[in-house]
Short mmCIF file of C-alpha atoms and ligand atoms in Angstrom, two decimals:
data_model
loop_
_atom_site.label_atom_id
_atom_site.label_comp_id
_atom_site.label_asym_id
_atom_site.label_seq_id
_atom_site.Cartn_x
_atom_site.Cartn_y
_atom_site.Cartn_z
CA MET G 861 0.25 -0.20 0.15
CA ARG G 862 0.91 3.58 -0.65
CA ARG G 863 0.81 6.06 2.17
CA ALA G 864 -1.91 8.24 1.51
CA THR G 865 -3.73 4.50 1.09
CA GLU G 866 -2.29 2.90 4.18
CA ILE G 867 -3.48 6.07 6.26
CA VAL G 868 -7.05 5.00 5.84
CA ARG G 869 -6.95 1.68 4.82
CA PHE G 870 -6.72 0.04 8.75
CA PRO G 871 -8.09 -2.33 10.98
CA ALA G 872 -10.33 0.00 13.15
CA SER G 873 -12.45 -2.65 15.01
CA PRO G 874 -10.19 -5.84 14.98
CA GLY G 875 -12.36 -8.79 17.00
CA ASP G 876 -15.56 -6.35 16.87
CA PRO G 877 -18.42 -8.96 16.05
CA HIS G 878 -20.60 -5.93 14.31
CA GLN G 879 -17.94 -4.99 12.58
CA PRO G 880 -17.78 -1.20 12.96
CA VAL G 881 -15.98 0.84 10.36
CA SER G 882 -15.59 3.56 12.88
CA THR G 883 -13.16 2.49 15.70
CA PRO G 884 -15.47 2.44 18.51
CA ILE G 885 -14.82 4.26 21.44
CA TYR G 886 -13.95 1.95 24.43
CA GLN G 887 -14.79 4.33 27.28
CA THR G 888 -14.50 2.15 30.24
CA ALA G 889 -11.71 1.80 33.39
CA THR G 890 -11.54 -1.43 33.73
CA PHE G 891 -12.99 -5.02 32.00
CA ALA G 892 -14.33 -8.37 33.62
CA GLN G 893 -13.05 -11.44 33.74
CA ASP G 894 -14.64 -14.65 33.13
CA ASP G 895 -12.38 -16.73 35.20
CA PRO G 896 -10.69 -14.36 38.04
CA SER G 897 -7.36 -16.07 37.84
CA GLU G 898 -7.37 -15.54 34.08
CA PRO G 899 -7.07 -11.46 32.89
CA GLY G 900 -8.61 -11.31 29.12
CA ARG G 901 -6.97 -9.49 27.00
CA TYR G 902 -7.29 -6.18 28.41
CA ASP G 903 -7.99 -5.52 32.17
CA TYR G 904 -8.03 -1.97 33.45
CA SER G 905 -7.65 0.97 30.67
CA ARG G 906 -4.02 2.32 31.76
CA SER G 907 -2.78 -0.91 31.41
CA GLY G 908 -4.27 -0.94 27.72
CA ASN G 909 -7.72 0.03 25.97
CA PRO G 910 -8.97 -1.40 23.10
CA THR G 911 -9.39 1.68 21.28
CA ARG G 912 -5.60 3.26 22.34
CA THR G 913 -4.47 0.05 20.66
CA VAL G 914 -6.04 0.45 17.08
CA LEU G 915 -4.24 4.19 17.30
CA GLU G 916 -1.09 2.52 19.20
CA GLU G 917 -0.51 -0.17 15.83
CA GLN G 918 -1.96 2.53 13.37
CA LEU G 919 1.26 4.59 14.18
CA ALA G 920 3.31 1.71 14.16
CA ARG G 921 2.13 0.99 10.99
CA LEU G 922 2.13 4.81 9.70
CA ASP G 923 6.26 4.65 11.13
CA GLY G 924 7.07 1.86 10.13
CA GLY G 925 8.21 0.72 13.24
CA ILE G 926 7.35 -2.49 15.30
CA ARG G 927 5.35 -0.88 18.40
CA GLY G 928 3.97 2.06 18.83
CA PHE G 929 2.96 4.39 22.11
CA ALA G 930 0.34 6.95 22.74
CA TYR G 931 0.76 9.52 25.49
CA THR G 932 -0.91 12.69 26.92
CA SER G 933 1.13 14.87 25.09
CA GLY G 934 4.08 14.81 23.28
CA MET G 935 6.08 16.01 26.12
CA ALA G 936 4.89 12.85 28.11
CA ALA G 937 6.64 10.92 24.65
CA LEU G 938 9.22 12.83 24.93
CA SER G 939 9.93 11.90 28.72
CA ALA G 940 9.43 8.42 28.14
CA VAL G 941 12.22 8.41 25.96
CA LEU G 942 14.44 9.98 27.93
CA ARG G 943 13.75 7.75 30.57
CA LEU G 944 15.31 5.21 28.80
CA VAL G 945 18.70 7.54 30.20
CA GLY G 946 19.93 6.71 33.59
CA PRO G 947 22.40 8.80 36.24
CA GLY G 948 25.75 9.21 35.08
CA GLU G 949 25.13 8.53 30.88
CA ARG G 950 24.76 10.99 28.67
CA ILE G 951 22.21 12.31 25.99
CA VAL G 952 23.87 14.53 23.25
CA ALA G 953 20.49 16.59 21.65
CA GLY G 954 20.33 19.31 18.74
CA ASP G 955 20.59 22.50 19.67
CA ASP G 956 17.88 23.86 18.20
CA LEU G 957 14.90 22.18 19.46
CA TYR G 958 11.37 22.97 20.61
CA GLY G 959 11.18 24.86 24.30
CA GLY G 960 9.84 22.64 26.67
CA THR G 961 12.19 19.96 24.84
CA TRP G 962 14.96 21.84 26.05
CA ARG G 963 13.25 22.73 29.38
CA LEU G 964 12.53 18.85 29.99
CA LEU G 965 16.14 17.94 29.18
CA SER G 966 17.87 21.45 30.97
CA ARG G 967 15.11 21.00 34.58
CA VAL G 968 14.16 17.92 35.18
CA VAL G 969 16.48 15.79 32.76
CA ALA G 970 19.75 17.07 33.96
CA PRO G 971 19.39 17.20 38.13
CA LEU G 972 18.55 13.66 37.92
CA GLY G 973 22.26 13.09 37.17
CA ILE G 974 22.33 12.44 33.42
CA GLU G 975 24.30 14.74 31.43
CA VAL G 976 22.97 16.99 28.84
CA ARG G 977 24.70 17.81 25.71
CA TYR G 978 22.93 20.51 22.64
CA VAL G 979 25.58 20.29 19.88
CA ASP G 980 24.58 21.28 16.09
CA LEU G 981 24.05 18.00 14.81
CA SER G 982 23.54 19.28 11.10
CA ASP G 983 27.54 19.60 10.96
CA VAL G 984 28.75 15.93 11.08
CA ASP G 985 32.15 16.21 12.14
CA ARG G 986 30.87 17.65 15.33
CA ALA G 987 28.23 15.48 15.63
CA ARG G 988 30.46 12.60 15.23
CA GLU G 989 32.80 14.06 18.14
CA ALA G 990 29.83 14.75 20.83
CA ILE G 991 27.91 11.69 20.17
CA ALA G 992 31.10 9.45 21.52
CA GLY G 993 30.13 8.30 24.70
CA ALA G 994 26.64 8.66 24.61
CA ARG G 995 23.23 6.71 25.30
CA LEU G 996 20.49 8.47 23.50
CA VAL G 997 20.90 11.03 20.87
CA LEU G 998 17.84 13.50 20.11
CA VAL G 999 17.14 15.40 17.27
CA GLU G 1000 14.55 17.35 15.63
CA THR G 1001 14.24 17.66 11.67
CA PRO G 1002 13.96 19.62 10.23
CA THR G 1003 13.82 22.02 13.34
CA ASN G 1004 11.33 24.01 14.56
CA PRO G 1005 11.21 27.14 13.68
CA LEU G 1006 14.73 27.71 12.03
CA GLN G 1007 13.96 24.53 9.59
CA ARG G 1008 17.85 23.31 9.85
CA ILE G 1009 18.04 19.55 8.33
CA VAL G 1010 19.89 17.04 10.17
CA ASP G 1011 21.16 14.26 7.95
CA LEU G 1012 19.22 11.09 9.80
CA ALA G 1013 21.22 7.87 7.84
CA ALA G 1014 24.57 9.61 8.66
CA THR G 1015 23.38 9.96 12.33
CA ALA G 1016 22.04 7.22 12.40
CA GLU G 1017 25.47 5.44 11.55
CA ILE G 1018 27.23 7.32 14.02
CA CYS G 1019 24.85 6.64 16.26
CA ARG G 1020 24.95 2.79 15.62
CA SER G 1021 29.21 2.70 15.93
CA ALA G 1022 28.62 4.53 19.31
CA GLY G 1023 26.28 2.35 20.69
CA ALA G 1024 23.35 5.03 21.39
CA TRP G 1025 20.16 4.82 20.63
CA PHE G 1026 19.08 7.61 17.99
CA ALA G 1027 15.64 9.09 18.64
CA VAL G 1028 14.05 11.48 16.30
CA ASP G 1029 11.59 13.77 17.16
CA GLY G 1030 9.32 13.87 13.45
CA SER G 1031 6.40 16.66 14.95
CA ALA G 1032 7.42 18.41 12.17
CA ALA G 1033 7.25 16.10 9.29
CA THR G 1034 4.44 13.57 10.06
CA PRO G 1035 5.04 10.12 9.15
CA TYR G 1036 3.88 10.90 5.97
CA LEU G 1037 6.76 12.82 4.90
CA GLN G 1038 9.30 11.21 6.95
CA ARG G 1039 9.98 8.20 8.05
CA PRO G 1040 13.01 8.13 10.81
CA LEU G 1041 13.09 4.49 11.60
CA ALA G 1042 13.58 3.48 8.17
CA HIS G 1043 16.94 5.68 8.21
CA GLY G 1044 17.89 3.65 10.68
CA ALA G 1045 16.50 5.72 13.54
CA ALA G 1046 15.46 3.46 16.84
CA LEU G 1047 12.74 6.10 18.11
CA VAL G 1048 10.69 8.80 16.40
CA VAL G 1049 8.30 10.64 19.03
CA HIS G 1050 5.93 13.19 17.20
CA SER G 1051 3.98 15.45 19.47
CA ALA G 1052 0.43 14.63 17.87
CA THR G 1053 -0.63 17.56 18.83
CA LYS G 1054 0.29 19.18 15.64
CA GLY G 1055 0.69 18.09 11.76
CA LEU G 1056 -1.03 14.14 13.04
CA SER G 1057 -3.94 14.86 14.41
CA GLY G 1058 -4.73 18.14 12.56
CA HIS G 1059 -7.49 20.33 14.12
CA ALA G 1060 -5.31 21.43 17.39
CA ASP G 1061 -8.67 20.13 19.26
CA LEU G 1062 -6.28 17.89 21.38
CA THR G 1063 -2.89 17.40 22.89
CA ALA G 1064 -1.49 13.62 22.68
CA GLY G 1065 2.13 12.39 21.47
CA ALA G 1066 3.18 9.03 20.48
CA VAL G 1067 6.80 7.15 20.17
CA VAL G 1068 7.42 4.49 17.48
CA THR G 1069 10.57 2.43 18.06
CA SER G 1070 12.18 -0.89 15.72
CA ASP G 1071 13.50 -2.02 18.67
CA PRO G 1072 11.91 -5.37 20.91
CA ALA G 1073 13.90 -4.20 23.97
CA LEU G 1074 13.05 -0.43 24.04
CA ALA G 1075 9.65 -1.21 23.26
CA GLU G 1076 9.20 -4.00 25.85
CA ARG G 1077 10.71 -0.80 28.09
CA LEU G 1078 8.47 1.94 26.68
CA ALA G 1079 5.52 -0.56 27.21
CA PHE G 1080 6.24 -1.00 30.87
CA ASP G 1081 6.46 2.67 31.89
CA GLN G 1082 3.51 3.66 30.17
CA ASN G 1083 1.61 1.38 32.52
CA ALA G 1084 3.64 1.78 35.41
CA GLU G 1085 3.83 5.86 35.06
CA GLY G 1086 0.17 5.93 33.74
CA THR G 1087 1.38 8.03 30.87
CA GLY G 1088 -0.86 6.37 27.93
CA LEU G 1089 -3.82 8.46 26.10
CA ALA G 1090 -7.35 8.33 27.07
CA PRO G 1091 -9.97 6.08 25.11
CA PHE G 1092 -12.00 9.24 23.55
CA ASP G 1093 -8.61 11.33 22.92
CA ALA G 1094 -6.91 8.43 21.05
CA TRP G 1095 -10.33 8.55 18.89
CA LEU G 1096 -9.84 12.09 17.96
CA LEU G 1097 -6.28 11.40 17.21
CA LEU G 1098 -7.24 8.45 15.24
CA ARG G 1099 -9.57 10.66 13.57
CA GLY G 1100 -6.94 13.37 12.50
CA THR G 1101 -4.79 10.97 11.22
CA LYS G 1102 -6.91 9.83 8.32
CA THR G 1103 -6.92 13.10 6.65
CA LEU G 1104 -3.12 13.75 6.74
CA ALA G 1105 -2.41 13.03 3.43
CA ILE G 1106 -4.73 15.29 1.85
CA ARG G 1107 -4.27 18.16 4.36
CA TYR G 1108 -0.81 18.20 4.23
CA ASP G 1109 -0.38 18.16 0.65
CA ARG G 1110 -2.89 21.15 0.85
CA ALA G 1111 -1.52 23.07 3.26
CA GLN G 1112 2.57 22.04 1.89
CA ALA G 1113 1.60 23.10 -2.01
CA SER G 1114 0.00 26.47 -0.24
CA ALA G 1115 3.56 26.84 2.01
CA SER G 1116 5.58 26.09 -1.15
CA ARG G 1117 3.86 28.41 -2.97
CA ILE G 1118 4.05 31.33 0.22
CA ALA G 1119 7.73 30.56 1.07
CA ARG G 1120 8.89 31.55 -2.74
CA TRP G 1121 6.68 34.64 -2.34
CA LEU G 1122 8.10 36.18 0.63
CA VAL G 1123 11.57 35.70 -0.62
CA GLU G 1124 10.78 38.56 -3.06
CA GLN G 1125 9.48 41.15 -0.21
CA PRO G 1126 10.79 43.93 0.41
CA TRP G 1127 10.08 43.94 4.04
CA VAL G 1128 11.67 39.91 4.54
CA ALA G 1129 15.00 39.66 5.49
CA GLY G 1130 15.68 35.87 5.32
CA THR G 1131 13.14 33.11 4.50
CA PHE G 1132 13.51 29.21 6.07
CA PHE G 1133 11.84 26.74 4.26
CA PRO G 1134 13.33 23.84 3.60
CA GLY G 1135 11.69 24.16 0.04
CA LEU G 1136 13.38 27.08 -1.50
CA PRO G 1137 16.09 26.12 -3.89
CA ASP G 1138 19.13 27.79 -2.04
CA HIS G 1139 17.91 26.16 1.55
CA PRO G 1140 21.52 24.64 3.08
CA GLY G 1141 20.01 21.19 4.03
CA ARG G 1142 17.69 20.72 0.69
CA ARG G 1143 19.36 17.80 -0.26
CA ILE G 1144 19.39 16.37 2.51
CA HIS G 1145 15.86 16.76 3.05
CA GLU G 1146 14.67 15.80 -0.41
CA ARG G 1147 16.56 12.49 0.30
CA GLN G 1148 14.99 11.84 3.30
CA ALA G 1149 11.52 13.49 3.27
CA SER G 1150 8.90 13.25 0.75
CA GLY G 1151 8.15 17.22 1.22
CA PRO G 1152 9.13 20.71 2.66
CA GLY G 1153 6.21 20.53 5.02
CA VAL G 1154 4.05 23.09 6.25
CA VAL G 1155 5.96 25.55 8.49
CA LEU G 1156 8.13 28.22 7.39
CA SER G 1157 9.55 31.67 8.94
CA PHE G 1158 10.96 34.33 8.22
CA THR G 1159 13.12 37.45 9.33
CA THR G 1160 12.48 41.10 9.28
CA GLY G 1161 15.53 42.76 9.92
CA ASP G 1162 13.77 44.54 13.08
CA ALA G 1163 11.73 43.05 16.30
CA ARG G 1164 9.62 45.39 16.08
CA ARG G 1165 8.67 45.02 12.52
CA SER G 1166 7.91 41.16 13.14
CA VAL G 1167 5.28 41.93 15.78
CA ALA G 1168 3.60 44.76 13.87
CA ILE G 1169 3.33 42.25 10.79
CA ALA G 1170 1.74 39.35 13.46
CA ARG G 1171 -0.79 41.78 14.75
CA HIS G 1172 -1.53 42.96 11.30
CA LEU G 1173 -2.78 39.56 10.27
CA ARG G 1174 -6.46 38.72 9.86
CA LEU G 1175 -6.06 35.14 8.47
CA PHE G 1176 -3.37 33.65 10.47
CA THR G 1177 -4.22 32.89 14.18
CA ARG G 1178 -1.84 34.27 16.22
CA SER G 1179 -1.05 31.68 18.27
CA VAL G 1180 1.62 28.71 19.38
CA SER G 1181 1.72 25.08 17.96
CA PHE G 1182 1.94 24.35 14.34
CA GLY G 1183 0.47 21.63 11.66
CA SER G 1184 -3.11 22.18 11.87
CA VAL G 1185 -6.28 22.64 9.21
CA ASN G 1186 -5.54 26.52 10.19
CA SER G 1187 -3.14 28.89 9.50
CA VAL G 1188 -0.84 30.10 12.26
CA VAL G 1189 1.72 33.12 12.86
CA ALA G 1190 3.86 33.40 16.24
CA LEU G 1191 6.72 34.77 17.47
CA PRO G 1192 8.70 32.06 18.70
CA CYS G 1193 10.63 33.97 20.93
CA LEU G 1194 7.66 35.17 22.84
CA SER G 1195 5.93 31.52 22.46
CA SER G 1196 7.41 28.37 22.19
CA HIS G 1197 11.02 29.47 22.71
CA ALA G 1198 10.20 31.89 25.52
CA SER G 1199 10.63 28.70 28.43
CA ILE G 1200 14.23 28.91 26.83
CA PRO G 1201 16.38 31.88 28.34
CA GLY G 1202 17.67 34.72 26.55
CA SER G 1203 21.16 33.41 26.67
CA ASP G 1204 20.64 30.17 25.58
CA ARG G 1205 18.13 30.61 23.08
CA ARG G 1206 19.70 30.72 19.62
CA LEU G 1207 17.06 32.09 17.75
CA PRO G 1208 16.39 35.76 16.02
CA GLU G 1209 14.61 37.93 18.07
CA ASP G 1210 12.88 39.41 14.38
CA LEU G 1211 11.59 35.43 13.62
CA VAL G 1212 8.60 34.98 12.91
CA ARG G 1213 7.10 31.49 12.49
CA LEU G 1214 3.83 30.59 9.91
CA SER G 1215 2.58 27.54 10.33
CA ILE G 1216 0.32 27.14 6.71
CA GLY G 1217 -3.26 25.19 6.99
CA ILE G 1218 -5.91 24.30 3.87
CA GLU G 1219 -7.40 28.11 3.38
CA ASP G 1220 -7.25 28.60 -0.44
CA VAL G 1221 -3.59 30.19 -0.56
CA ASP G 1222 -4.70 33.50 -2.61
CA ASP G 1223 -6.41 34.68 0.64
CA LEU G 1224 -3.35 33.67 3.09
CA LEU G 1225 -0.79 36.02 0.27
CA GLU G 1226 -2.95 38.76 0.28
CA ASP G 1227 -3.36 38.98 4.33
CA LEU G 1228 0.64 38.42 4.21
CA ALA G 1229 1.05 41.04 1.34
CA ARG G 1230 -1.08 43.82 3.70
CA ALA G 1231 0.62 42.93 6.97
CA GLY G 1232 3.53 43.40 5.40
CA ALA G 1233 2.94 46.90 3.62
CA THR G 1234 1.62 48.25 6.88
C1 LIG L 952 4.66 20.52 20.40
C2 LIG L 952 6.06 20.16 20.52
C3 LIG L 952 6.70 19.26 21.18
C4 LIG L 952 5.65 18.92 22.53
O1 LIG L 952 4.14 18.40 22.57
P1 LIG L 952 3.15 18.69 23.13
O2 LIG L 952 2.12 18.11 22.41
O3 LIG L 952 2.86 20.06 23.23
O4 LIG L 952 3.06 18.28 24.51
C5 LIG L 952 7.04 18.43 21.07
N1 LIG L 952 8.27 18.79 20.08
C6 LIG L 952 7.85 19.36 19.21
C7 LIG L 952 9.32 19.50 17.92
C8 LIG L 952 6.80 20.15 19.45
O5 LIG L 952 6.54 21.20 18.13
#
């Protein structure tokens, strides 16, 4: 099956005698047992719930892994992955990370006695040096919001020879565009709040792995810590994933047109989008992903100007997050990356991030032209 087919053709209700075509919401905490000495396939929803199982199996299928896990948020998913590392061990993370990931690593993980190093992993030589001796390597690609590209196959190879697990936060690309496990990653993490669900109507996270030993540990921890996604949210996320291909096809085509248009505007200083011909990571990105995605960012040369533009936009919701059917504008230094103190933040203050939705692209371009002219 090709990807767009796989996204909608999956077993929706395995074993259900009524064969519902939409997965039922098993809104129950407990399951009765026929015999007190023999628990059934399900006993307690923290440990497992049929709605969540359908979602987790579909998440595994979409990312080409052996097992998937759904969590209450992207941060809970990342936390589950970072939990695999113990005191005295080292995590090497990319230096252009989601602000919440930086906060988790610096304020929660590092105080446990785990060494955390931030390195520009788009530079393969620096990556090789930093990864020697690491237990886990965590990257985003494309990075958010600067849209830097990390070479997945090259980094996976370095991790393999160093004996480190390679984890990729694939929230921006989603498995529709990029499957890190196919390039040698051991783990892929998603904030399913973003493109996977696509409607800004829930928070959820996902982890998919290709490693049986890691799958066992993740399953144990998900039950032990009670971080699994609730049945209704699992159903909502599953519903959102069904339109992933058509949403991303549409939004990505619009994002490409908007990026090319921004490059030509006198009020734009720099445009960051992996689909632009002069993007430094373009060739690597094209090798490992089937499209540039729906997020782009630009600078204006003046932080006050950037704030003014964001204020004047009418169709772009001023909001955090990305990957929804509605277009969104954000100033990362004031929102998603505000949890990183200024001295550790490596972002231009005048950076404007756009997440492109499925509106008519001409309306979006007109809105941008009007806001840019003020
Ligand atoms: C939003 C985001 C997260 C955190 O996910 P939540 O669902 O908000 O907890 C992690 N990584 C990236 C790249 C994100 O954009």
